Amino acid sequence: MSDRIFGAVGLILALGYAWAALIIEESFLSDAVGPKAFPLIIAAVLGLSSLVIFFKPDTAPHWPALPRLMEVGAAILVMVLYAILLPELGFVIATALAATYLTWRLGTRPLSSVVSGCLTSLGIYAVFHLVLGLSLARGPLGF
């Protein structure tokens, strides 16, 4: 039963995400794909995955213990804080902080997590901003 609840919640999230994507206002100067395409793809993948979970649930699902669920909750909290702090800190700093925490919780040493988080942030910035020319949130340092 818990898999069906999880699938239903995922489907509701996918529908809400698709609705939010559809109400994005497009500028007449937008690119050929537009700002709605990527969120709609994410919503479709989430919706299809949720339907599979809903209609083909595991017969005996194994749920993790409370400490592991708290780790998942902490990761969700980090992603919510990332979304809140992104406009204030900018893409590079906010992404470096979030990636550092998440890689640390996945089991890397703290110093390796800092290096990995910073390199991940700078790599994504280079690809999306410098190569593809997409606009990312600017931080207090101007990038």
PDB file of C-alpha atoms in Angstrom:
ATOM      1  CA  MET A   1       0.000   0.000   0.000  1.00  0.00           C
ATOM      2  CA  SER A   2       2.862   2.394   0.766  1.00  0.00           C
ATOM      3  CA  ASP A   3       4.164   2.104  -2.813  1.00  0.00           C
ATOM      4  CA  ARG A   4       0.765   3.137  -4.156  1.00  0.00           C
ATOM      5  CA  ILE A   5       0.716   6.160  -1.838  1.00  0.00           C
ATOM      6  CA  PHE A   6       4.245   7.048  -2.956  1.00  0.00           C
ATOM      7  CA  GLY A   7       3.215   6.694  -6.607  1.00  0.00           C
ATOM      8  CA  ALA A   8       0.121   8.843  -6.083  1.00  0.00           C
ATOM      9  CA  VAL A   9       2.137  11.565  -4.347  1.00  0.00           C
ATOM     10  CA  GLY A  10       4.673  11.477  -7.187  1.00  0.00           C
ATOM     11  CA  LEU A  11       1.896  11.775  -9.742  1.00  0.00           C
ATOM     12  CA  ILE A  12       0.396  14.763  -7.920  1.00  0.00           C
ATOM     13  CA  LEU A  13       3.848  16.382  -7.828  1.00  0.00           C
ATOM     14  CA  ALA A  14       4.308  15.722 -11.558  1.00  0.00           C
ATOM     15  CA  LEU A  15       0.947  17.292 -12.364  1.00  0.00           C
ATOM     16  CA  GLY A  16       1.734  20.322 -10.214  1.00  0.00           C
ATOM     17  CA  TYR A  17       5.148  20.658 -11.832  1.00  0.00           C
ATOM     18  CA  ALA A  18       3.627  20.430 -15.316  1.00  0.00           C
ATOM     19  CA  TRP A  19       1.009  23.031 -14.418  1.00  0.00           C
ATOM     20  CA  ALA A  20       3.711  25.369 -13.074  1.00  0.00           C
ATOM     21  CA  ALA A  21       5.704  24.872 -16.278  1.00  0.00           C
ATOM     22  CA  LEU A  22       2.697  25.628 -18.459  1.00  0.00           C
ATOM     23  CA  ILE A  23       2.028  28.975 -16.800  1.00  0.00           C
ATOM     24  CA  ILE A  24       5.561  30.246 -17.495  1.00  0.00           C
ATOM     25  CA  GLU A  25       5.253  33.351 -19.623  1.00  0.00           C
ATOM     26  CA  GLU A  26       7.347  33.254 -22.758  1.00  0.00           C
ATOM     27  CA  SER A  27       9.099  36.267 -24.187  1.00  0.00           C
ATOM     28  CA  PHE A  28       8.963  36.786 -27.908  1.00  0.00           C
ATOM     29  CA  LEU A  29      12.783  36.780 -27.795  1.00  0.00           C
ATOM     30  CA  SER A  30      13.060  33.268 -26.315  1.00  0.00           C
ATOM     31  CA  ASP A  31      14.948  30.477 -28.010  1.00  0.00           C
ATOM     32  CA  ALA A  32      13.350  27.853 -30.257  1.00  0.00           C
ATOM     33  CA  VAL A  33      12.739  25.390 -27.428  1.00  0.00           C
ATOM     34  CA  GLY A  34      11.450  27.920 -24.920  1.00  0.00           C
ATOM     35  CA  PRO A  35      11.486  27.892 -21.135  1.00  0.00           C
ATOM     36  CA  LYS A  36       8.729  25.284 -20.778  1.00  0.00           C
ATOM     37  CA  ALA A  37      10.398  22.312 -22.481  1.00  0.00           C
ATOM     38  CA  PHE A  38      12.794  21.144 -19.780  1.00  0.00           C
ATOM     39  CA  PRO A  39      10.298  21.393 -16.871  1.00  0.00           C
ATOM     40  CA  LEU A  40       7.721  19.516 -18.966  1.00  0.00           C
ATOM     41  CA  ILE A  41      10.236  16.747 -19.693  1.00  0.00           C
ATOM     42  CA  ILE A  42      10.982  16.455 -15.962  1.00  0.00           C
ATOM     43  CA  ALA A  43       7.248  16.357 -15.200  1.00  0.00           C
ATOM     44  CA  ALA A  44       6.697  13.643 -17.815  1.00  0.00           C
ATOM     45  CA  VAL A  45       9.503  11.451 -16.458  1.00  0.00           C
ATOM     46  CA  LEU A  46       8.260  11.909 -12.883  1.00  0.00           C
ATOM     47  CA  GLY A  47       4.679  11.192 -13.934  1.00  0.00           C
ATOM     48  CA  LEU A  48       5.562   8.034 -15.877  1.00  0.00           C
ATOM     49  CA  SER A  49       7.763   6.761 -13.061  1.00  0.00           C
ATOM     50  CA  SER A  50       5.006   7.428 -10.533  1.00  0.00           C
ATOM     51  CA  LEU A  51       2.462   5.582 -12.671  1.00  0.00           C
ATOM     52  CA  VAL A  52       4.744   2.542 -12.847  1.00  0.00           C
ATOM     53  CA  ILE A  53       5.190   2.598  -9.057  1.00  0.00           C
ATOM     54  CA  PHE A  54       1.439   3.023  -8.568  1.00  0.00           C
ATOM     55  CA  PHE A  55       0.336   0.215 -10.910  1.00  0.00           C
ATOM     56  CA  LYS A  56       3.199  -2.215 -10.198  1.00  0.00           C
ATOM     57  CA  PRO A  57       3.917  -1.842  -6.477  1.00  0.00           C
ATOM     58  CA  ASP A  58       6.453  -3.965  -4.660  1.00  0.00           C
ATOM     59  CA  THR A  59       4.690  -6.815  -2.839  1.00  0.00           C
ATOM     60  CA  ALA A  60       6.814  -6.404   0.299  1.00  0.00           C
ATOM     61  CA  PRO A  61       8.481  -2.984   0.285  1.00  0.00           C
ATOM     62  CA  HIS A  62      11.415  -2.479   2.620  1.00  0.00           C
ATOM     63  CA  TRP A  63      11.426   0.971   4.182  1.00  0.00           C
ATOM     64  CA  PRO A  64      14.650   2.286   5.689  1.00  0.00           C
ATOM     65  CA  ALA A  65      15.127   2.818   9.403  1.00  0.00           C
ATOM     66  CA  LEU A  66      14.459   6.174  11.043  1.00  0.00           C
ATOM     67  CA  PRO A  67      18.081   7.437  10.868  1.00  0.00           C
ATOM     68  CA  ARG A  68      18.162   6.828   7.105  1.00  0.00           C
ATOM     69  CA  LEU A  69      14.799   8.590   6.669  1.00  0.00           C
ATOM     70  CA  MET A  70      16.218  11.534   8.617  1.00  0.00           C
ATOM     71  CA  GLU A  71      19.151  11.616   6.161  1.00  0.00           C
ATOM     72  CA  VAL A  72      16.671  11.801   3.285  1.00  0.00           C
ATOM     73  CA  GLY A  73      14.809  14.572   5.104  1.00  0.00           C
ATOM     74  CA  ALA A  74      18.071  16.486   5.581  1.00  0.00           C
ATOM     75  CA  ALA A  75      18.843  16.159   1.868  1.00  0.00           C
ATOM     76  CA  ILE A  76      15.377  17.492   1.029  1.00  0.00           C
ATOM     77  CA  LEU A  77      15.949  20.391   3.443  1.00  0.00           C
ATOM     78  CA  VAL A  78      19.273  21.177   1.742  1.00  0.00           C
ATOM     79  CA  MET A  79      17.558  21.286  -1.655  1.00  0.00           C
ATOM     80  CA  VAL A  80      14.820  23.582  -0.323  1.00  0.00           C
ATOM     81  CA  LEU A  81      17.462  25.864   1.194  1.00  0.00           C
ATOM     82  CA  TYR A  82      19.308  25.750  -2.131  1.00  0.00           C
ATOM     83  CA  ALA A  83      16.225  27.046  -3.928  1.00  0.00           C
ATOM     84  CA  ILE A  84      15.724  29.778  -1.329  1.00  0.00           C
ATOM     85  CA  LEU A  85      19.366  30.895  -1.218  1.00  0.00           C
ATOM     86  CA  LEU A  86      20.062  30.636  -4.956  1.00  0.00           C
ATOM     87  CA  PRO A  87      18.981  34.229  -5.757  1.00  0.00           C
ATOM     88  CA  GLU A  88      20.952  35.607  -2.791  1.00  0.00           C
ATOM     89  CA  LEU A  89      24.188  33.615  -3.043  1.00  0.00           C
ATOM     90  CA  GLY A  90      24.205  33.058  -6.785  1.00  0.00           C
ATOM     91  CA  PHE A  91      24.490  29.834  -8.736  1.00  0.00           C
ATOM     92  CA  VAL A  92      28.156  29.066  -8.134  1.00  0.00           C
ATOM     93  CA  ILE A  93      28.184  29.506  -4.348  1.00  0.00           C
ATOM     94  CA  ALA A  94      24.774  27.932  -3.668  1.00  0.00           C
ATOM     95  CA  THR A  95      25.527  24.949  -5.905  1.00  0.00           C
ATOM     96  CA  ALA A  96      28.957  24.469  -4.337  1.00  0.00           C
ATOM     97  CA  LEU A  97      27.442  24.418  -0.842  1.00  0.00           C
ATOM     98  CA  ALA A  98      24.632  22.027  -1.761  1.00  0.00           C
ATOM     99  CA  ALA A  99      26.916  19.696  -3.717  1.00  0.00           C
ATOM    100  CA  THR A 100      29.462  19.701  -0.887  1.00  0.00           C
ATOM    101  CA  TYR A 101      26.871  18.650   1.681  1.00  0.00           C
ATOM    102  CA  LEU A 102      25.292  16.010  -0.548  1.00  0.00           C
ATOM    103  CA  THR A 103      28.604  14.414  -1.538  1.00  0.00           C
ATOM    104  CA  TRP A 104      29.692  14.402   2.118  1.00  0.00           C
ATOM    105  CA  ARG A 105      26.499  12.587   3.089  1.00  0.00           C
ATOM    106  CA  LEU A 106      27.105  10.073   0.311  1.00  0.00           C
ATOM    107  CA  GLY A 107      30.288   9.031   2.100  1.00  0.00           C
ATOM    108  CA  THR A 108      33.231  11.077   0.889  1.00  0.00           C
ATOM    109  CA  ARG A 109      35.711  12.686   3.264  1.00  0.00           C
ATOM    110  CA  PRO A 110      34.958  16.326   4.145  1.00  0.00           C
ATOM    111  CA  LEU A 111      37.892  17.787   2.199  1.00  0.00           C
ATOM    112  CA  SER A 112      37.055  15.647  -0.833  1.00  0.00           C
ATOM    113  CA  SER A 113      33.455  16.818  -0.577  1.00  0.00           C
ATOM    114  CA  VAL A 114      34.502  20.472  -0.630  1.00  0.00           C
ATOM    115  CA  VAL A 115      36.718  19.908  -3.673  1.00  0.00           C
ATOM    116  CA  SER A 116      34.034  17.869  -5.417  1.00  0.00           C
ATOM    117  CA  GLY A 117      31.295  20.409  -4.627  1.00  0.00           C
ATOM    118  CA  CYS A 118      33.356  23.333  -5.907  1.00  0.00           C
ATOM    119  CA  LEU A 119      34.465  21.524  -9.072  1.00  0.00           C
ATOM    120  CA  THR A 120      30.908  20.387  -9.757  1.00  0.00           C
ATOM    121  CA  SER A 121      29.600  23.917  -9.344  1.00  0.00           C
ATOM    122  CA  LEU A 122      32.279  25.447 -11.558  1.00  0.00           C
ATOM    123  CA  GLY A 123      31.864  22.713 -14.175  1.00  0.00           C
ATOM    124  CA  ILE A 124      28.113  23.178 -14.406  1.00  0.00           C
ATOM    125  CA  TYR A 125      28.599  26.954 -14.521  1.00  0.00           C
ATOM    126  CA  ALA A 126      31.109  26.623 -17.347  1.00  0.00           C
ATOM    127  CA  VAL A 127      28.852  24.377 -19.410  1.00  0.00           C
ATOM    128  CA  PHE A 128      25.557  26.183 -18.901  1.00  0.00           C
ATOM    129  CA  HIS A 129      26.727  29.802 -18.737  1.00  0.00           C
ATOM    130  CA  LEU A 130      29.960  30.018 -20.684  1.00  0.00           C
ATOM    131  CA  VAL A 131      29.325  27.363 -23.355  1.00  0.00           C
ATOM    132  CA  LEU A 132      25.533  27.370 -23.754  1.00  0.00           C
ATOM    133  CA  GLY A 133      25.070  31.031 -22.831  1.00  0.00           C
ATOM    134  CA  LEU A 134      22.267  30.444 -20.330  1.00  0.00           C
ATOM    135  CA  SER A 135      21.600  33.016 -17.664  1.00  0.00           C
ATOM    136  CA  LEU A 136      22.277  31.766 -14.131  1.00  0.00           C
ATOM    137  CA  ALA A 137      21.672  33.494 -10.812  1.00  0.00           C
ATOM    138  CA  ARG A 138      24.417  36.012 -10.092  1.00  0.00           C
ATOM    139  CA  GLY A 139      25.811  36.113  -6.612  1.00  0.00           C
ATOM    140  CA  PRO A 140      27.566  38.757  -4.548  1.00  0.00           C
ATOM    141  CA  LEU A 141      30.801  38.094  -6.460  1.00  0.00           C
ATOM    142  CA  GLY A 142      29.151  38.837  -9.824  1.00  0.00           C
ATOM    143  CA  PHE A 143      29.045  35.303 -11.227  1.00  0.00           C
TER     144      PHE A 143
END
